[in-house]
Amino acid sequence: MRYVTSGGHLLEWYGTYAQYNFGNLTGFQWGPALALRLGRRNVDDAVVSQIHSADTTLEGGGFVGYEYNHAGDIPYRLRGEVTVVTNAGAVYSGARITLNTSA
């Protein structure tokens, strides 16, 4: 879901991940990010069951990105962003960094 607020900011929600853009709709984008990291335990797969179990937790952090929209005969959008989140539920320590690109 991509929703533009009355103030011109973009709220995006993809499954278990959400972000709120304080930047422009195109060009430089930045803001807070939340993710729900789903847990894993009692897996039926023999290989995956060898990996330790993990609890479900909430992650919080932020993102920085850039979006280019081309409005011509063939419209397209190019987008890239880096997201950094850390555990808000005390299940793990450290941070998780994700790089996303799309065209």
mmCIF file of C-alpha atoms in Angstrom:
data_model
loop_
_atom_site.group_PDB
_atom_site.id
_atom_site.type_symbol
_atom_site.label_atom_id
_atom_site.label_comp_id
_atom_site.label_asym_id
_atom_site.label_seq_id
_atom_site.Cartn_x
_atom_site.Cartn_y
_atom_site.Cartn_z
ATOM 1 C CA MET A 1 0.000 0.000 0.000
ATOM 2 C CA ARG A 2 1.281 3.452 -0.892
ATOM 3 C CA TYR A 3 -0.714 6.332 0.632
ATOM 4 C CA VAL A 4 0.043 10.027 0.180
ATOM 5 C CA THR A 5 -1.052 12.094 3.198
ATOM 6 C CA SER A 6 -2.701 15.512 2.922
ATOM 7 C CA GLY A 7 0.696 17.011 3.847
ATOM 8 C CA GLY A 8 2.347 15.342 0.847
ATOM 9 C CA HIS A 9 4.205 12.605 2.741
ATOM 10 C CA LEU A 10 4.228 8.974 1.696
ATOM 11 C CA LEU A 11 3.185 6.108 3.992
ATOM 12 C CA GLU A 12 4.109 2.680 2.641
ATOM 13 C CA TRP A 13 3.107 -0.695 4.023
ATOM 14 C CA TYR A 14 4.358 -3.988 2.582
ATOM 15 C CA GLY A 15 3.313 -7.104 4.531
ATOM 16 C CA THR A 16 5.198 -6.964 7.829
ATOM 17 C CA TYR A 17 7.122 -3.752 6.978
ATOM 18 C CA ALA A 18 6.007 -0.103 7.092
ATOM 19 C CA GLN A 19 7.776 3.218 6.540
ATOM 20 C CA TYR A 20 6.828 6.908 6.624
ATOM 21 C CA ASN A 21 8.634 9.246 4.229
ATOM 22 C CA PHE A 22 9.460 12.754 5.522
ATOM 23 C CA GLY A 23 11.169 13.604 2.199
ATOM 24 C CA ASN A 24 9.756 14.265 -1.248
ATOM 25 C CA LEU A 25 7.519 11.904 -3.214
ATOM 26 C CA THR A 26 10.283 11.771 -5.812
ATOM 27 C CA GLY A 27 13.942 12.465 -5.227
ATOM 28 C CA PHE A 28 15.500 12.132 -1.770
ATOM 29 C CA GLN A 29 13.420 10.149 0.756
ATOM 30 C CA TRP A 30 13.988 9.381 4.443
ATOM 31 C CA GLY A 31 12.077 8.530 7.611
ATOM 32 C CA PRO A 32 11.224 5.955 10.287
ATOM 33 C CA ALA A 33 10.658 2.259 9.571
ATOM 34 C CA LEU A 34 8.976 -0.557 11.523
ATOM 35 C CA ALA A 35 9.084 -4.281 10.806
ATOM 36 C CA LEU A 36 7.553 -7.339 12.397
ATOM 37 C CA ARG A 37 10.139 -10.150 12.293
ATOM 38 C CA LEU A 38 8.189 -13.411 12.373
ATOM 39 C CA GLY A 39 9.600 -16.182 14.523
ATOM 40 C CA ARG A 40 10.496 -19.748 13.624
ATOM 41 C CA ARG A 41 10.268 -22.977 15.661
ATOM 42 C CA ASN A 42 9.235 -26.620 15.243
ATOM 43 C CA VAL A 43 9.923 -26.597 11.489
ATOM 44 C CA ASP A 44 9.057 -29.755 9.516
ATOM 45 C CA ASP A 45 11.922 -29.331 7.018
ATOM 46 C CA ALA A 46 14.983 -31.421 8.061
ATOM 47 C CA VAL A 47 17.540 -28.820 6.943
ATOM 48 C CA VAL A 48 15.747 -25.737 8.285
ATOM 49 C CA SER A 49 15.073 -27.469 11.637
ATOM 50 C CA GLN A 50 18.854 -27.499 12.269
ATOM 51 C CA ILE A 51 18.807 -23.686 12.522
ATOM 52 C CA HIS A 52 18.058 -22.295 15.986
ATOM 53 C CA SER A 53 14.510 -21.204 16.780
ATOM 54 C CA ALA A 54 13.681 -17.490 16.740
ATOM 55 C CA ASP A 55 10.982 -15.523 18.546
ATOM 56 C CA THR A 56 8.694 -13.037 16.824
ATOM 57 C CA THR A 57 9.825 -9.473 17.505
ATOM 58 C CA LEU A 58 9.226 -5.853 16.513
ATOM 59 C CA GLU A 59 12.077 -3.989 14.796
ATOM 60 C CA GLY A 60 12.427 -0.210 14.570
ATOM 61 C CA GLY A 61 14.801 2.098 12.736
ATOM 62 C CA GLY A 62 14.886 4.223 9.622
ATOM 63 C CA PHE A 63 15.494 4.357 5.891
ATOM 64 C CA VAL A 64 17.186 6.608 3.329
ATOM 65 C CA GLY A 65 16.507 6.377 -0.380
ATOM 66 C CA TYR A 66 16.035 8.020 -3.734
ATOM 67 C CA GLU A 67 13.189 7.687 -6.246
ATOM 68 C CA TYR A 68 13.149 8.803 -9.877
ATOM 69 C CA ASN A 69 9.890 8.939 -11.860
ATOM 70 C CA HIS A 70 10.085 9.277 -15.644
ATOM 71 C CA ALA A 71 6.858 10.535 -17.199
ATOM 72 C CA GLY A 72 7.307 10.207 -20.951
ATOM 73 C CA ASP A 73 6.124 7.999 -23.776
ATOM 74 C CA ILE A 74 7.196 5.004 -21.681
ATOM 75 C CA PRO A 75 6.758 5.925 -17.996
ATOM 76 C CA TYR A 76 8.900 4.160 -15.399
ATOM 77 C CA ARG A 77 10.147 4.517 -11.833
ATOM 78 C CA LEU A 78 13.627 3.739 -10.458
ATOM 79 C CA ARG A 79 14.081 3.417 -6.727
ATOM 80 C CA GLY A 80 16.789 2.511 -4.256
ATOM 81 C CA GLU A 81 16.940 2.606 -0.465
ATOM 82 C CA VAL A 82 18.868 1.422 2.568
ATOM 83 C CA THR A 83 16.968 0.434 5.719
ATOM 84 C CA VAL A 84 18.550 -0.046 9.153
ATOM 85 C CA VAL A 85 16.443 -1.557 11.952
ATOM 86 C CA THR A 86 17.229 -2.989 15.353
ATOM 87 C CA ASN A 87 15.288 -5.187 17.713
ATOM 88 C CA ALA A 88 12.686 -3.402 19.824
ATOM 89 C CA GLY A 89 11.602 -6.599 21.614
ATOM 90 C CA ALA A 90 14.963 -7.671 23.165
ATOM 91 C CA VAL A 91 15.119 -10.899 21.119
ATOM 92 C CA TYR A 92 18.490 -10.198 19.482
ATOM 93 C CA SER A 93 21.284 -7.612 19.627
ATOM 94 C CA GLY A 94 22.787 -5.612 16.789
ATOM 95 C CA ALA A 95 21.153 -4.193 13.679
ATOM 96 C CA ARG A 96 19.827 -5.471 10.371
ATOM 97 C CA ILE A 97 20.702 -3.552 7.195
ATOM 98 C CA THR A 98 18.679 -4.072 4.013
ATOM 99 C CA LEU A 99 19.357 -2.708 0.519
ATOM 100 C CA ASN A 100 16.332 -2.538 -1.805
ATOM 101 C CA THR A 101 16.196 -1.510 -5.442
ATOM 102 C CA SER A 102 13.345 -1.606 -7.911
ATOM 103 C CA ALA A 103 12.553 -0.561 -11.451
#
